Short mmCIF file of C-alpha atoms in Angstrom, two decimals:
data_model
loop_
_atom_site.label_atom_id
_atom_site.label_comp_id
_atom_site.label_asym_id
_atom_site.label_seq_id
_atom_site.Cartn_x
_atom_site.Cartn_y
_atom_site.Cartn_z
CA MET L 1 -50.05 17.06 -7.87
CA ILE L 2 -48.93 20.65 -8.45
CA LYS L 3 -51.28 22.47 -10.83
CA ILE L 4 -49.56 25.69 -11.80
CA GLY L 5 -49.97 28.22 -14.57
CA SER L 6 -50.62 31.88 -15.22
CA HIS L 7 -53.05 34.38 -16.64
CA VAL L 8 -53.14 34.06 -20.45
CA SER L 9 -55.00 35.89 -23.20
CA ILE L 10 -58.20 34.52 -24.70
CA SER L 11 -58.26 37.03 -27.56
CA GLY L 12 -57.72 34.16 -30.01
CA GLY L 13 -60.16 31.87 -28.28
CA LEU L 14 -59.61 29.00 -25.86
CA ILE L 15 -57.28 27.23 -28.29
CA LYS L 16 -54.85 30.19 -28.34
CA ALA L 17 -55.10 30.56 -24.58
CA ALA L 18 -54.19 26.90 -24.12
CA GLN L 19 -51.30 27.19 -26.57
CA GLU L 20 -49.94 30.21 -24.72
CA ALA L 21 -50.23 28.35 -21.41
CA LEU L 22 -48.33 25.39 -22.85
CA SER L 23 -45.54 27.72 -24.01
CA TYR L 24 -44.93 28.50 -20.31
CA ASP L 25 -44.91 24.77 -19.44
CA SER L 26 -48.15 25.23 -17.46
CA ASN L 27 -50.66 22.51 -16.68
CA THR L 28 -53.47 24.94 -15.84
CA PHE L 29 -54.24 28.60 -16.61
CA MET L 30 -56.59 31.52 -16.01
CA VAL L 31 -58.39 33.78 -18.50
CA TYR L 32 -60.58 36.84 -18.55
CA THR L 33 -63.30 36.25 -21.14
CA GLY L 34 -62.51 39.72 -22.53
CA ALA L 35 -60.81 42.92 -21.42
CA PRO L 36 -61.02 43.16 -17.61
CA GLN L 37 -61.90 46.87 -17.77
CA ASN L 38 -65.05 46.63 -19.91
CA THR L 39 -68.07 44.51 -20.86
CA LYS L 40 -67.20 43.90 -24.52
CA ARG L 41 -67.25 40.16 -25.10
CA LYS L 42 -67.12 37.82 -28.09
CA ASP L 43 -70.03 35.47 -28.61
CA ILE L 44 -69.50 32.10 -26.95
CA THR L 45 -69.55 30.48 -30.40
CA ASP L 46 -66.43 32.50 -31.35
CA LEU L 47 -64.31 31.27 -28.43
CA LYS L 48 -63.08 28.10 -30.21
CA ILE L 49 -63.97 26.01 -27.20
CA GLN L 50 -64.04 22.59 -28.83
CA GLU L 51 -60.60 23.08 -30.38
CA GLY L 52 -59.31 24.37 -27.05
CA HIS L 53 -60.56 21.35 -25.14
CA ALA L 54 -59.00 18.97 -27.66
CA PHE L 55 -55.65 20.73 -27.36
CA MET L 56 -55.87 20.80 -23.56
CA LYS L 57 -56.62 17.08 -23.40
CA SER L 58 -53.67 16.18 -25.60
CA HIS L 59 -51.26 18.37 -23.60
CA ASN L 60 -52.42 17.66 -20.03
CA LEU L 61 -53.90 21.10 -19.39
CA SER L 62 -56.88 21.11 -17.03
CA ASP L 63 -58.88 22.79 -14.26
CA ILE L 64 -58.80 26.26 -15.78
CA VAL L 65 -60.00 29.40 -13.99
CA VAL L 66 -61.99 32.41 -15.23
CA HIS L 67 -61.61 35.85 -13.65
CA ALA L 68 -64.54 38.26 -13.70
CA PRO L 69 -63.73 41.82 -14.86
CA TYR L 70 -62.86 44.55 -12.38
CA ILE L 71 -65.96 46.53 -13.31
CA VAL L 72 -68.16 44.03 -11.44
CA ASN L 73 -68.82 45.83 -8.14
CA LEU L 74 -71.45 43.98 -6.12
CA ALA L 75 -70.92 46.33 -3.15
CA SER L 76 -71.91 49.50 -5.01
CA TYR L 77 -74.65 51.70 -3.53
CA GLN L 78 -75.38 53.03 -7.03
CA ASP L 79 -78.25 51.04 -8.48
CA ASP L 80 -77.05 51.19 -12.08
CA ILE L 81 -73.58 49.86 -11.16
CA PHE L 82 -75.08 47.21 -8.87
CA GLU L 83 -77.53 46.05 -11.52
CA LEU L 84 -74.75 45.93 -14.13
CA ALA L 85 -72.66 43.82 -11.74
CA ILE L 86 -75.49 41.31 -11.27
CA ARG L 87 -76.30 41.09 -14.96
CA PHE L 88 -72.73 40.85 -16.16
CA LEU L 89 -71.61 38.40 -13.48
CA GLY L 90 -74.52 36.19 -14.50
CA GLU L 91 -73.36 36.36 -18.13
CA GLU L 92 -69.77 35.62 -17.07
CA ILE L 93 -70.97 32.54 -15.19
CA GLU L 94 -72.63 31.36 -18.42
CA ARG L 95 -69.35 31.88 -20.32
CA THR L 96 -67.41 30.10 -17.56
CA THR L 97 -69.78 27.14 -17.85
CA ALA L 98 -69.42 27.08 -21.65
CA LEU L 99 -65.63 27.12 -21.34
CA GLY L 100 -65.79 24.09 -19.06
CA ALA L 101 -64.16 25.94 -16.16
CA ASN L 102 -65.03 25.03 -12.58
CA TYR L 103 -64.21 28.44 -11.08
CA ILE L 104 -64.88 32.10 -11.67
CA VAL L 105 -62.99 34.53 -9.43
CA VAL L 106 -64.58 37.84 -8.49
CA HIS L 107 -63.40 40.78 -6.40
CA PRO L 108 -66.13 41.17 -3.76
CA GLY L 109 -66.50 44.92 -4.32
CA SER L 110 -66.08 48.38 -2.78
CA TYR L 111 -68.74 50.21 -0.79
CA THR L 112 -67.27 53.72 -1.43
CA LYS L 113 -69.62 56.21 0.28
CA LYS L 114 -71.36 53.64 2.51
CA ASP L 115 -69.80 51.38 5.18
CA LEU L 116 -68.54 47.83 5.60
CA ASP L 117 -71.82 46.40 6.85
CA TYR L 118 -73.62 47.88 3.85
CA GLY L 119 -71.00 46.45 1.50
CA ILE L 120 -71.26 42.96 2.95
CA ASP L 121 -75.05 42.96 2.75
CA ARG L 122 -75.00 44.37 -0.77
CA ILE L 123 -72.54 41.72 -2.03
CA ALA L 124 -74.64 38.94 -0.52
CA GLU L 125 -77.76 40.44 -2.10
CA GLY L 126 -76.05 40.50 -5.47
CA LEU L 127 -74.88 36.90 -5.19
CA ASN L 128 -78.37 35.83 -4.16
CA ASN L 129 -79.62 37.39 -7.40
CA VAL L 130 -77.08 35.44 -9.46
CA LEU L 131 -76.81 31.99 -7.88
CA ASP L 132 -79.37 29.23 -7.98
CA THR L 133 -79.51 25.44 -7.95
CA THR L 134 -78.48 25.28 -11.62
CA THR L 135 -75.22 27.22 -11.18
CA LYS L 136 -72.32 24.96 -12.17
CA PRO L 137 -69.01 26.76 -11.50
CA TYR L 138 -67.93 27.93 -8.07
CA VAL L 139 -67.98 31.71 -7.64
CA LEU L 140 -64.77 32.46 -5.75
CA LEU L 141 -64.50 35.57 -3.60
CA GLU L 142 -60.92 36.79 -3.78
CA THR L 143 -59.00 37.78 -0.65
CA MET L 144 -58.32 41.51 -0.97
CA SER L 145 -55.55 43.85 0.22
CA GLY L 146 -57.67 46.38 2.09
CA LYS L 147 -57.08 49.44 -0.07
CA GLY L 148 -59.79 52.05 -0.03
CA SER L 149 -63.25 50.73 0.81
CA GLU L 150 -62.90 47.25 -0.69
CA VAL L 151 -64.52 44.35 1.13
CA GLY L 152 -62.83 41.01 1.74
CA PHE L 153 -59.44 41.84 3.23
CA ARG L 154 -60.22 39.93 6.42
CA PHE L 155 -61.39 36.33 6.54
CA GLU L 156 -64.26 37.38 8.82
CA GLN L 157 -65.64 39.64 6.09
CA LEU L 158 -65.64 36.83 3.55
CA GLU L 159 -67.33 34.50 6.04
CA ARG L 160 -70.05 37.07 6.71
CA ILE L 161 -70.78 37.31 2.98
CA ILE L 162 -70.86 33.54 2.56
CA SER L 163 -73.18 33.08 5.53
CA LYS L 164 -75.72 35.45 3.93
CA VAL L 165 -75.80 33.68 0.56
CA THR L 166 -78.64 31.17 0.15
CA HIS L 167 -76.80 28.88 -2.26
CA ASN L 168 -73.45 29.22 -0.54
CA ASP L 169 -72.47 25.72 -1.60
CA LYS L 170 -71.66 27.52 -4.88
CA ILE L 171 -69.30 29.96 -3.13
CA GLY L 172 -65.57 29.47 -2.55
CA VAL L 173 -62.46 31.57 -1.95
CA CYS L 174 -59.46 32.47 -4.09
CA PHE L 175 -56.42 33.10 -1.87
CA ASP L 176 -54.24 35.85 -3.36
CA THR L 177 -50.78 35.88 -1.76
CA CYS L 178 -50.03 39.56 -2.47
CA HIS L 179 -53.43 40.71 -1.27
CA THR L 180 -53.37 38.58 1.87
CA HIS L 181 -49.84 39.73 2.73
CA ASP L 182 -50.73 43.38 2.08
CA SER L 183 -53.84 43.06 4.26
CA GLY L 184 -51.70 42.04 7.24
CA TYR L 185 -51.59 38.23 7.32
CA ASP L 186 -48.09 36.84 7.91
CA ILE L 187 -47.85 34.29 5.13
CA VAL L 188 -44.04 34.63 5.16
CA ASN L 189 -43.30 33.51 8.71
CA ASP L 190 -46.53 31.79 9.74
CA PHE L 191 -48.43 30.43 6.74
CA ASP L 192 -49.62 27.48 8.84
CA GLY L 193 -51.09 29.90 11.35
CA VAL L 194 -52.81 31.88 8.61
CA ILE L 195 -54.28 28.71 7.11
CA ASN L 196 -55.45 27.52 10.53
CA GLU L 197 -57.18 30.87 11.01
CA PHE L 198 -58.79 30.57 7.58
CA ASP L 199 -60.01 27.08 8.47
CA LYS L 200 -61.52 28.20 11.77
CA ILE L 201 -63.31 31.19 10.26
CA ILE L 202 -64.29 30.05 6.76
CA GLY L 203 -63.34 26.37 6.44
CA LEU L 204 -60.68 24.87 4.18
CA GLU L 205 -63.35 23.22 2.03
CA LYS L 206 -64.04 26.72 0.64
CA LEU L 207 -60.43 27.31 -0.44
CA LYS L 208 -60.39 26.44 -4.16
CA VAL L 209 -57.71 28.49 -6.00
CA PHE L 210 -54.50 30.41 -5.25
CA HIS L 211 -53.19 33.50 -7.00
CA LEU L 212 -49.41 33.44 -6.67
CA ASN L 213 -47.97 36.95 -6.52
CA GLY L 214 -45.09 38.66 -4.79
CA SER L 215 -45.68 42.06 -3.21
CA LEU L 216 -43.88 45.36 -3.74
CA ASN L 217 -44.83 46.43 -0.22
CA PRO L 218 -44.22 45.31 3.37
CA ILE L 219 -46.84 43.31 5.25
CA GLY L 220 -49.96 45.29 6.12
CA ALA L 221 -49.35 48.07 3.58
CA LYS L 222 -52.84 47.66 2.01
CA LYS L 223 -51.46 48.62 -1.41
CA ASP L 224 -52.01 45.68 -3.82
CA ARG L 225 -48.96 46.00 -6.08
CA HIS L 226 -47.79 42.67 -7.45
CA ALA L 227 -44.10 41.73 -7.72
CA ASN L 228 -42.27 38.99 -9.56
CA ILE L 229 -41.63 35.99 -7.30
CA GLY L 230 -38.49 36.55 -5.24
CA ALA L 231 -37.48 39.69 -7.13
CA ASP L 232 -34.55 41.63 -5.68
CA GLY L 233 -33.52 45.23 -6.16
CA ASN L 234 -32.20 44.48 -9.65
CA ASN L 235 -35.64 43.59 -11.01
CA PRO L 236 -37.00 46.50 -13.08
CA LYS L 237 -40.43 46.02 -11.52
CA GLY L 238 -39.15 46.24 -7.94
CA LYS L 239 -38.41 44.09 -4.90
CA ASP L 240 -40.66 41.28 -3.66
CA TYR L 241 -41.37 41.62 0.08
CA ILE L 242 -42.89 38.13 0.29
CA GLY L 243 -39.94 36.31 -1.24
CA PHE L 244 -39.39 33.12 -3.18
CA ASP L 245 -39.11 30.81 -0.16
CA ALA L 246 -42.53 31.81 1.20
CA ILE L 247 -44.29 31.33 -2.15
CA TYR L 248 -42.44 28.04 -2.75
CA ASN L 249 -43.63 26.86 0.68
CA ILE L 250 -47.22 27.66 -0.27
CA VAL L 251 -46.97 25.87 -3.63
CA HIS L 252 -45.68 22.72 -1.92
CA HIS L 253 -47.96 22.96 1.11
CA GLU L 254 -50.61 20.28 1.60
CA VAL L 255 -53.37 22.91 1.39
CA ALA L 256 -52.37 23.77 -2.19
CA LYS L 257 -52.32 20.17 -3.41
CA ASP L 258 -54.40 19.65 -6.58
CA LYS L 259 -55.64 23.26 -6.55
CA PRO L 260 -55.05 25.62 -9.49
CA LEU L 261 -52.12 27.93 -8.66
CA ILE L 262 -52.18 30.98 -10.91
CA LEU L 263 -49.39 33.52 -11.45
CA GLU L 264 -50.42 37.15 -12.00
CA THR L 265 -46.89 38.53 -11.71
CA PRO L 266 -45.85 41.64 -13.68
CA TRP L 267 -44.58 41.56 -17.24
CA ILE L 268 -41.02 42.91 -17.49
CA SER L 269 -41.92 44.63 -20.77
CA LYS L 270 -44.73 44.53 -23.34
CA THR L 271 -43.17 41.43 -24.87
CA GLN L 272 -41.50 39.69 -21.91
CA ASN L 273 -42.87 37.95 -18.84
CA LEU L 274 -41.26 35.55 -16.38
CA TYR L 275 -44.08 33.01 -16.21
CA LYS L 276 -42.09 30.07 -17.58
CA GLU L 277 -39.11 30.74 -15.31
CA GLU L 278 -41.31 31.29 -12.26
CA ILE L 279 -43.31 28.13 -12.96
CA HIS L 280 -40.18 25.97 -13.20
CA LEU L 281 -38.63 27.49 -10.08
CA LEU L 282 -41.80 27.10 -8.04
CA ARG L 283 -42.26 23.52 -9.17
CA GLY L 284 -38.70 22.81 -8.07
CA ASP L 285 -37.61 21.52 -11.46
CA THR L 286 -33.93 20.65 -11.16
CA ASN L 287 -33.19 20.75 -14.87
CA GLU L 288 -34.03 24.42 -15.25
#
């Protein structure tokens, strides 16, 4: 089964998020529990969770994903930022559990003035402060593009983090197509080879969610700029260097079967996105 959807807003609670997802003909979706740039959050009781679940059940929406905010930096050498990351990620895990989501995606973090080894150890330390035997959702480390000092742009880095986490049965990976392409993996011409490498280093049992994004840059650019799927030079947001065929291949690949596939492609304007069109094209719907 292909589970495909997009990022949607939760500003009106889970019920509004589910209704927005349905408007794109999705059968899954992803939310931030609030603005991704800050820690302001509604109380769990204000998220209209019961109504959302009822709507989801009646419209075949399931297996939703939560994304932690960008301000969570578990690799930071600054104690106040590190402690905020631990506290807030713990609170986000509670909200993810309340929403009934099985996954919360987090960017591993950036070590800035330190080095990679420090960043890996710091992230593992942070996760060891957050995870215990009662943790319900998987915490998914996202594959990154390699810009700046961010950790997680090579599979080996993710594996090193996972190996240092005590309760690493609670850890998984979110495979972002733009990030992985930008970091240098050839998902266009050799996706099977990339997946085999992932399996050897991390293990396919850890691969839980895909973010489906085109890239505005050639392979290995380490830029992290998302493009609409298969966009050509006429798209106002720019050309996609990954291309429709490569993303379509991933969507229909055995490794993506039954996993949430989430679009984070750019909005064309403040009021227009291409989620519905991209979802139908990637599903292979012949009547669209």
